[in-house]
Coordinates of C-alpha atoms and ligand atoms in Angstrom, one line a residue:
X109 CA 0.0 0.0 0.0
X110 CA 1.3 3.4 -0.9
X111 CA 1.2 6.8 1.0
X112 CA -0.4 6.8 4.4
X113 CA -2.4 10.0 4.4
X114 CA -4.7 12.2 6.5
X115 CA -6.4 15.0 5.0
X116 CA -7.6 18.1 7.0
X117 CA -10.1 20.2 5.0
X118 CA -12.8 22.9 4.6
X119 CA -14.8 21.5 1.6
X120 CA -15.2 23.4 -0.6
X121 CA -15.3 22.7 -4.1
X122 CA -11.5 22.3 -4.8
X123 CA -11.4 20.2 -1.4
X124 CA -14.0 18.0 -2.9
X125 CA -11.8 17.1 -6.0
X126 CA -8.8 16.8 -3.5
X127 CA -10.5 14.5 -1.1
X128 CA -11.9 12.4 -3.9
X129 CA -8.5 12.2 -5.6
X130 CA -7.1 10.6 -2.5
X131 CA -10.2 8.5 -1.8
X132 CA -10.3 6.9 -5.4
X133 CA -6.5 6.3 -5.8
X134 CA -5.7 2.5 -5.0
X135 CA -2.0 3.5 -4.1
X136 CA -3.1 5.8 -1.3
X137 CA -3.9 4.5 2.2
X138 CA -6.3 7.2 3.3
X139 CA -6.3 6.9 7.2
X140 CA -8.7 9.6 7.8
X141 CA -10.5 12.9 7.0
X142 CA -10.6 15.8 9.7
X143 CA -12.6 19.1 9.1
X144 CA -12.0 22.6 9.9
X145 CA -14.1 25.9 9.5
X146 CA -12.8 27.8 6.4
X147 CA -14.6 28.2 3.1
X148 CA -18.0 27.7 5.1
X149 CA -18.7 27.0 8.7
X150 CA -17.6 23.6 10.5
X151 CA -20.9 22.1 10.4
X152 CA -21.1 22.5 6.6
X153 CA -17.6 21.3 5.8
X154 CA -18.1 18.4 8.1
X155 CA -21.4 17.1 6.3
X156 CA -19.6 17.9 2.9
X157 CA -16.5 15.6 3.9
X158 CA -18.8 13.1 4.9
X159 CA -20.9 13.1 1.6
X160 CA -18.0 13.0 -0.5
X161 CA -16.6 10.1 1.1
X162 CA -19.9 8.5 0.5
X163 CA -19.7 9.5 -3.2
X164 CA -16.4 7.8 -3.4
X165 CA -17.7 4.6 -1.7
X166 CA -15.2 4.9 1.3
X167 CA -17.2 3.9 4.4
X168 CA -14.0 2.9 5.8
X169 CA -12.5 6.4 6.2
X170 CA -13.3 8.1 9.6
X171 CA -14.3 11.7 9.6
X172 CA -13.9 13.8 12.7
X173 CA -14.5 17.6 13.3
X174 CA -12.1 19.8 14.4
X175 CA -11.8 23.7 15.1
X176 CA -14.8 25.8 14.4
X177 CA -12.7 29.1 14.7
X178 CA -9.3 30.3 14.6
X179 CA -6.7 30.1 17.6
X180 CA -6.8 33.6 18.4
X181 CA -8.6 36.2 16.2
X182 CA -12.0 35.6 14.5
X183 CA -12.1 35.0 10.6
X184 CA -13.5 38.2 9.2
X185 CA -15.3 36.4 6.4
X186 CA -15.8 33.0 5.2
X187 CA -15.4 32.0 1.1
X188 CA -19.0 31.3 0.6
X189 CA -18.9 34.0 -2.1
X190 CA -16.6 31.7 -4.0
X191 CA -17.9 28.0 -3.0
X192 CA -21.7 28.9 -2.4
X193 CA -23.2 29.2 1.0
X194 CA -23.1 25.3 1.5
X195 CA -19.5 25.1 0.3
X196 CA -20.5 23.1 -2.8
X197 CA -22.3 25.4 -5.1
X198 CA -25.7 24.8 -3.1
X199 CA -25.7 21.2 -4.2
X200 CA -24.2 19.4 -1.1
X201 CA -27.6 17.8 -0.5
X202 CA -27.6 16.3 -3.8
X203 CA -24.6 13.9 -3.0
X204 CA -25.3 10.7 -1.4
X205 CA -26.0 10.8 2.3
X206 CA -23.0 9.7 4.6
X207 CA -22.4 6.1 4.9
X208 CA -20.6 6.1 8.3
X209 CA -21.4 8.0 11.5
X210 CA -19.2 11.1 12.4
X211 CA -16.5 10.1 14.9
X212 CA -17.4 11.1 18.3
X213 CA -13.9 12.4 19.0
X214 CA -12.6 15.6 17.7
X215 CA -10.1 15.9 14.8
X216 CA -7.1 16.4 16.9
X217 CA -7.9 13.2 18.7
X218 CA -8.6 11.2 15.7
X219 CA -5.3 12.4 14.2
X220 CA -3.3 11.3 17.3
X221 CA -4.9 8.0 17.3
X222 CA -4.3 7.5 13.6
X223 CA -0.5 8.7 13.9
X224 CA 0.2 6.5 16.9
X225 CA -1.4 3.3 15.4
X226 CA 0.6 3.9 12.0
X227 CA 3.4 1.5 11.3
X228 CA 5.1 4.2 9.3
X229 CA 5.3 7.9 9.2
X230 CA 2.1 9.5 7.8
X231 CA 1.7 12.3 5.5
X232 CA -0.7 15.1 6.4
X233 CA -2.3 17.2 3.8
X234 CA -4.0 20.4 5.3
X235 CA -6.0 22.2 2.4
X236 CA -7.8 24.6 4.7
X237 CA -7.0 26.8 7.6
X238 CA -4.2 25.3 9.8
X239 CA -5.9 25.5 13.1
X240 CA -6.3 21.7 13.7
X241 CA -2.6 21.1 12.8
X242 CA -1.3 23.9 15.3
X243 CA -3.6 22.4 17.9
X244 CA -2.2 19.0 17.2
X245 CA 1.4 20.0 17.3
X246 CA 0.9 22.2 20.5
X247 CA -0.9 19.5 22.5
X248 CA 1.0 16.5 21.2
X249 CA 4.7 17.5 20.6
X250 CA 5.7 13.9 20.6
X251 CA 3.5 13.1 17.6
X252 CA 6.0 14.8 15.3
X253 CA 8.2 11.6 14.7
X254 CA 5.0 9.9 13.3
X255 CA 4.7 12.6 10.8
X256 CA 6.3 12.1 7.5
X257 CA 5.8 15.6 6.3
X258 CA 2.9 18.2 6.1
X259 CA 2.0 19.2 2.4
X260 CA -0.1 22.5 2.8
X261 CA -2.1 24.3 0.2
X262 CA -1.8 27.9 1.1
X263 CA 0.1 31.0 0.8
X264 CA 1.1 33.2 -2.0
X265 CA 4.8 34.5 -2.8
X266 CA 3.6 37.3 -5.2
X267 CA -0.1 37.8 -4.5
X268 CA -3.0 37.0 -2.4
X269 CA -6.4 36.1 -3.3
X270 CA -8.4 37.1 -0.2
X271 CA -6.6 40.2 0.4
X272 CA -4.0 41.9 -1.7
X273 CA -1.1 40.0 0.2
X274 CA -2.8 37.0 1.8
X275 CA -4.1 33.6 0.7
X276 CA -7.4 32.4 2.1
X277 CA -6.2 29.4 4.3
X278 CA -3.4 31.2 5.9
X279 CA -5.4 34.5 6.3
X280 CA -8.1 32.6 8.0
X281 CA -5.9 31.9 10.8
X282 CA -2.4 33.6 10.5
X283 CA -1.4 32.6 14.2
X284 CA -2.0 28.9 13.3
X285 CA -0.1 29.2 10.2
X286 CA 2.7 30.9 11.8
X287 CA 2.8 28.1 14.5
X288 CA 2.9 25.2 11.9
X289 CA 5.1 26.9 9.2
X290 CA 7.6 28.8 11.3
X291 CA 7.7 27.7 14.9
X292 CA 7.2 24.0 14.8
X293 CA 10.0 21.7 13.7
X294 CA 8.1 19.6 11.3
X295 CA 9.0 19.1 7.5
X296 CA 6.6 21.2 5.5
X297 CA 5.9 21.6 1.8
X298 CA 4.0 24.8 1.0
X299 CA 1.8 24.8 -2.2
X300 CA 1.1 28.4 -3.1
X301 CA -1.2 30.2 -5.3
X302 CA 1.8 31.0 -7.6
X303 CA 1.7 27.4 -8.7
X304 CA -1.9 26.4 -8.1
X305 CA -3.0 29.1 -10.5
X306 CA -0.9 28.0 -13.1
X307 CA -2.4 24.5 -12.8
X308 CA -5.8 26.0 -13.7
X309 CA -8.1 23.5 -15.7
X310 CA -10.0 24.8 -18.6
X311 CA -13.5 24.0 -19.7
X312 CA -12.5 21.1 -22.1
X313 CA -10.9 19.4 -19.2
X314 CA -14.1 19.7 -17.1
X315 CA -16.4 18.5 -20.0
X316 CA -14.2 15.5 -20.6
X317 CA -14.3 14.6 -16.9
X318 CA -18.0 15.3 -16.7
X319 CA -18.4 12.8 -19.6
X320 CA -16.6 10.2 -17.7
X321 CA -19.2 9.8 -15.4
X322 CA -18.9 8.3 -11.9
X323 CA -17.1 10.3 -9.2
X324 CA -15.5 12.8 -11.8
X325 CA -18.8 13.5 -13.3
X326 CA -20.4 14.2 -10.0
X327 CA -17.8 16.6 -9.0
X328 CA -17.8 18.7 -12.1
X329 CA -21.7 19.1 -11.3
X330 CA -20.6 20.7 -8.0
X331 CA -18.4 23.5 -9.8
X332 CA -21.4 26.1 -10.4
X333 CA -20.2 28.8 -7.9
X334 CA -16.6 28.1 -8.9
X335 CA -17.7 28.6 -12.7
X336 CA -19.1 32.1 -11.8
X337 CA -15.9 33.2 -9.8
X338 CA -12.8 32.1 -11.5
X339 CA -13.0 33.8 -14.8
X340 CA -13.1 36.9 -12.9
X341 CA -10.0 36.0 -10.9
X342 CA -8.2 34.2 -13.6
X343 CA -9.1 36.6 -16.6
X344 CA -9.8 33.6 -18.8
X345 CA -12.1 30.5 -18.9
X346 CA -11.2 28.0 -16.4
X347 CA -11.2 27.2 -12.6
X348 CA -8.3 26.7 -10.1
X349 CA -8.5 23.3 -8.2
X350 CA -5.9 24.5 -5.6
X351 CA -6.1 21.6 -3.0
X352 CA -5.9 18.9 -5.8
X353 CA -2.4 20.3 -6.6
X354 CA -1.3 19.8 -2.9
X355 CA -3.0 16.4 -2.5
X356 CA -1.3 15.3 -5.9
X357 CA 2.1 16.0 -4.3
X358 CA 1.1 14.4 -1.0
X359 CA 0.1 11.2 -2.8
X360 CA 2.9 11.4 -5.6
X361 CA 6.0 12.8 -3.9
X362 CA 8.0 15.0 -6.4
X363 CA 5.2 15.6 -9.0
X364 CA 5.8 19.1 -8.0
X365 CA 9.1 20.8 -8.2
X366 CA 10.1 22.4 -4.8
X367 CA 12.8 24.7 -3.5
X368 CA 13.6 25.5 0.1
X369 CA 13.3 29.0 1.4
X370 CA 13.2 30.8 4.8
X371 CA 9.6 31.8 5.6
X372 CA 7.7 33.8 8.0
X373 CA 3.8 34.7 8.3
X374 CA 2.6 38.2 8.9
X375 CA 0.3 37.9 12.2
X376 CA 0.3 41.7 12.6
X377 CA -3.0 43.7 11.8
X378 CA -1.5 45.7 9.1
X379 CA -2.5 45.4 5.2
X380 CA -0.4 42.3 4.7
X381 CA -2.0 40.2 7.7
X382 CA -1.8 36.5 6.7
X383 CA 0.9 37.1 4.2
X384 CA 3.5 34.4 3.7
X385 CA 6.7 36.0 3.6
X386 CA 9.1 33.8 1.7
X387 CA 12.7 34.9 1.4
X388 CA 14.0 34.2 -2.1
X389 CA 17.1 36.2 -2.0
X390 CA 20.0 34.2 -3.0
X391 CA 21.4 32.3 0.0
X392 CA 24.9 33.7 -0.4
X393 CA 23.6 37.2 -0.2
X394 CA 21.4 36.2 2.8
X395 CA 24.4 35.0 4.6
X396 CA 25.8 38.4 4.8
X397 CA 22.9 40.2 6.1
X398 CA 22.9 40.9 9.8
X399 CA 21.5 38.8 12.5
X400 CA 17.7 38.7 12.5
X401 CA 17.0 40.0 8.8
X402 CA 16.3 36.4 7.6
X403 CA 13.6 33.9 9.0
X404 CA 15.1 31.2 10.9
X405 CA 12.8 28.5 9.7
X406 CA 12.8 27.2 6.1
X407 CA 10.1 25.0 4.2
X408 CA 10.0 23.4 0.7
X409 CA 8.1 25.8 -1.5
X410 CA 6.3 24.1 -4.6
X411 CA 7.5 26.4 -7.6
X412 CA 6.8 24.4 -10.7
X413 CA 5.3 21.2 -12.1
X414 CA 4.6 19.7 -15.7
X415 CA 1.2 21.4 -15.9
X416 CA -0.3 19.1 -18.4
X417 CA 1.2 16.0 -16.6
X418 CA -0.3 17.2 -13.4
X419 CA -3.8 17.8 -15.1
X420 CA -3.6 14.3 -16.7
X421 CA -2.6 12.7 -13.2
X422 CA -5.7 14.1 -11.6
X423 CA -7.9 13.5 -14.6
X424 CA -6.9 10.0 -15.1
X425 CA -7.6 9.2 -11.4
X426 CA -10.8 11.0 -11.1
X427 CA -12.1 9.6 -14.3
X428 CA -11.3 6.2 -13.4
X429 CA -9.2 5.6 -16.3
X430 CA -6.2 4.8 -14.1
Ligands
RIB768 O1 -6.9 29.8 -1.4 C1 -7.4 28.6 -1.8 C2 -7.7 27.9 -0.7 O2 -8.7 28.6 0.2 C3 -8.3 26.4 -1.0 O3 -7.9 25.5 0.1 C4 -9.7 26.7 -1.2 O4 -10.6 25.5 -0.7 C5 -9.8 27.7 0.0 O5 -10.0 26.9 1.4
CA769 CA1 -9.6 24.2 1.1

């Protein structure tokens, strides 16, 4: 069996594609799914995750609900304007009803039990705000040794999407993001907007997936709110399946090209609150700079991929042709 994986998620249309990508992949051992507030409130993200696993025929995968709000400061607004009020273009209740009860334990407790029981280190793919991950690492510091790596959809090096400077997942809980990306000593891969936007899929890709029927066909039926939003954001026809790019890396290590950089997260209340501050100055130059002018911690940042190859990887698995 391939990658042992836990997905922490706020479905969310792109989360739906990402969760399904893992759930239909025979070479992925999807241990569990944990939910967090984000695109829409926790109650909606949680039923969406459960329904999506039912769609994928995965009653074996436990779902546990996590944080319903950020660590410290409230989330100013949700992304319902992008994903629809229920998180899935208003069509969540057209999906199959859950085929498994929601776990009685919370997300952190489920993650700890799955990590402790695993016979090898586990990959965690957070594709929503990082609140649950920050709580996990704060409450269970010893669990780090059971985490292979954390592959995060989040951040923007040259632009934001929720504010000028900040990407939604990081912006929704900057304190949690700083905890995970800067303060905790856990191997992280950051998959930022700069790459996910380049991985946008066009209408032909969506139409072919729709024609494949099955899971892929059902997912394309959930994209209505995205189809309204993304042409405005992209300036061209298409949609951005951000979370799917991160989960593709989580389940197929190396599908994305990464480079290691120092990183900080802006937790102030200025215009760049929630920005991921990635230091791309040349290492030789950084070495000359006075103490304290370069962030201490470094993460792998996903900077490139074979765009068509990634789109084909996702298509083949969601269409069932692989
Ligand atoms: O900025 C994109 C991210 O925010 C994705 O995870 C999307 O689902 C939203 O949560
Ligand atoms: Ca998400």
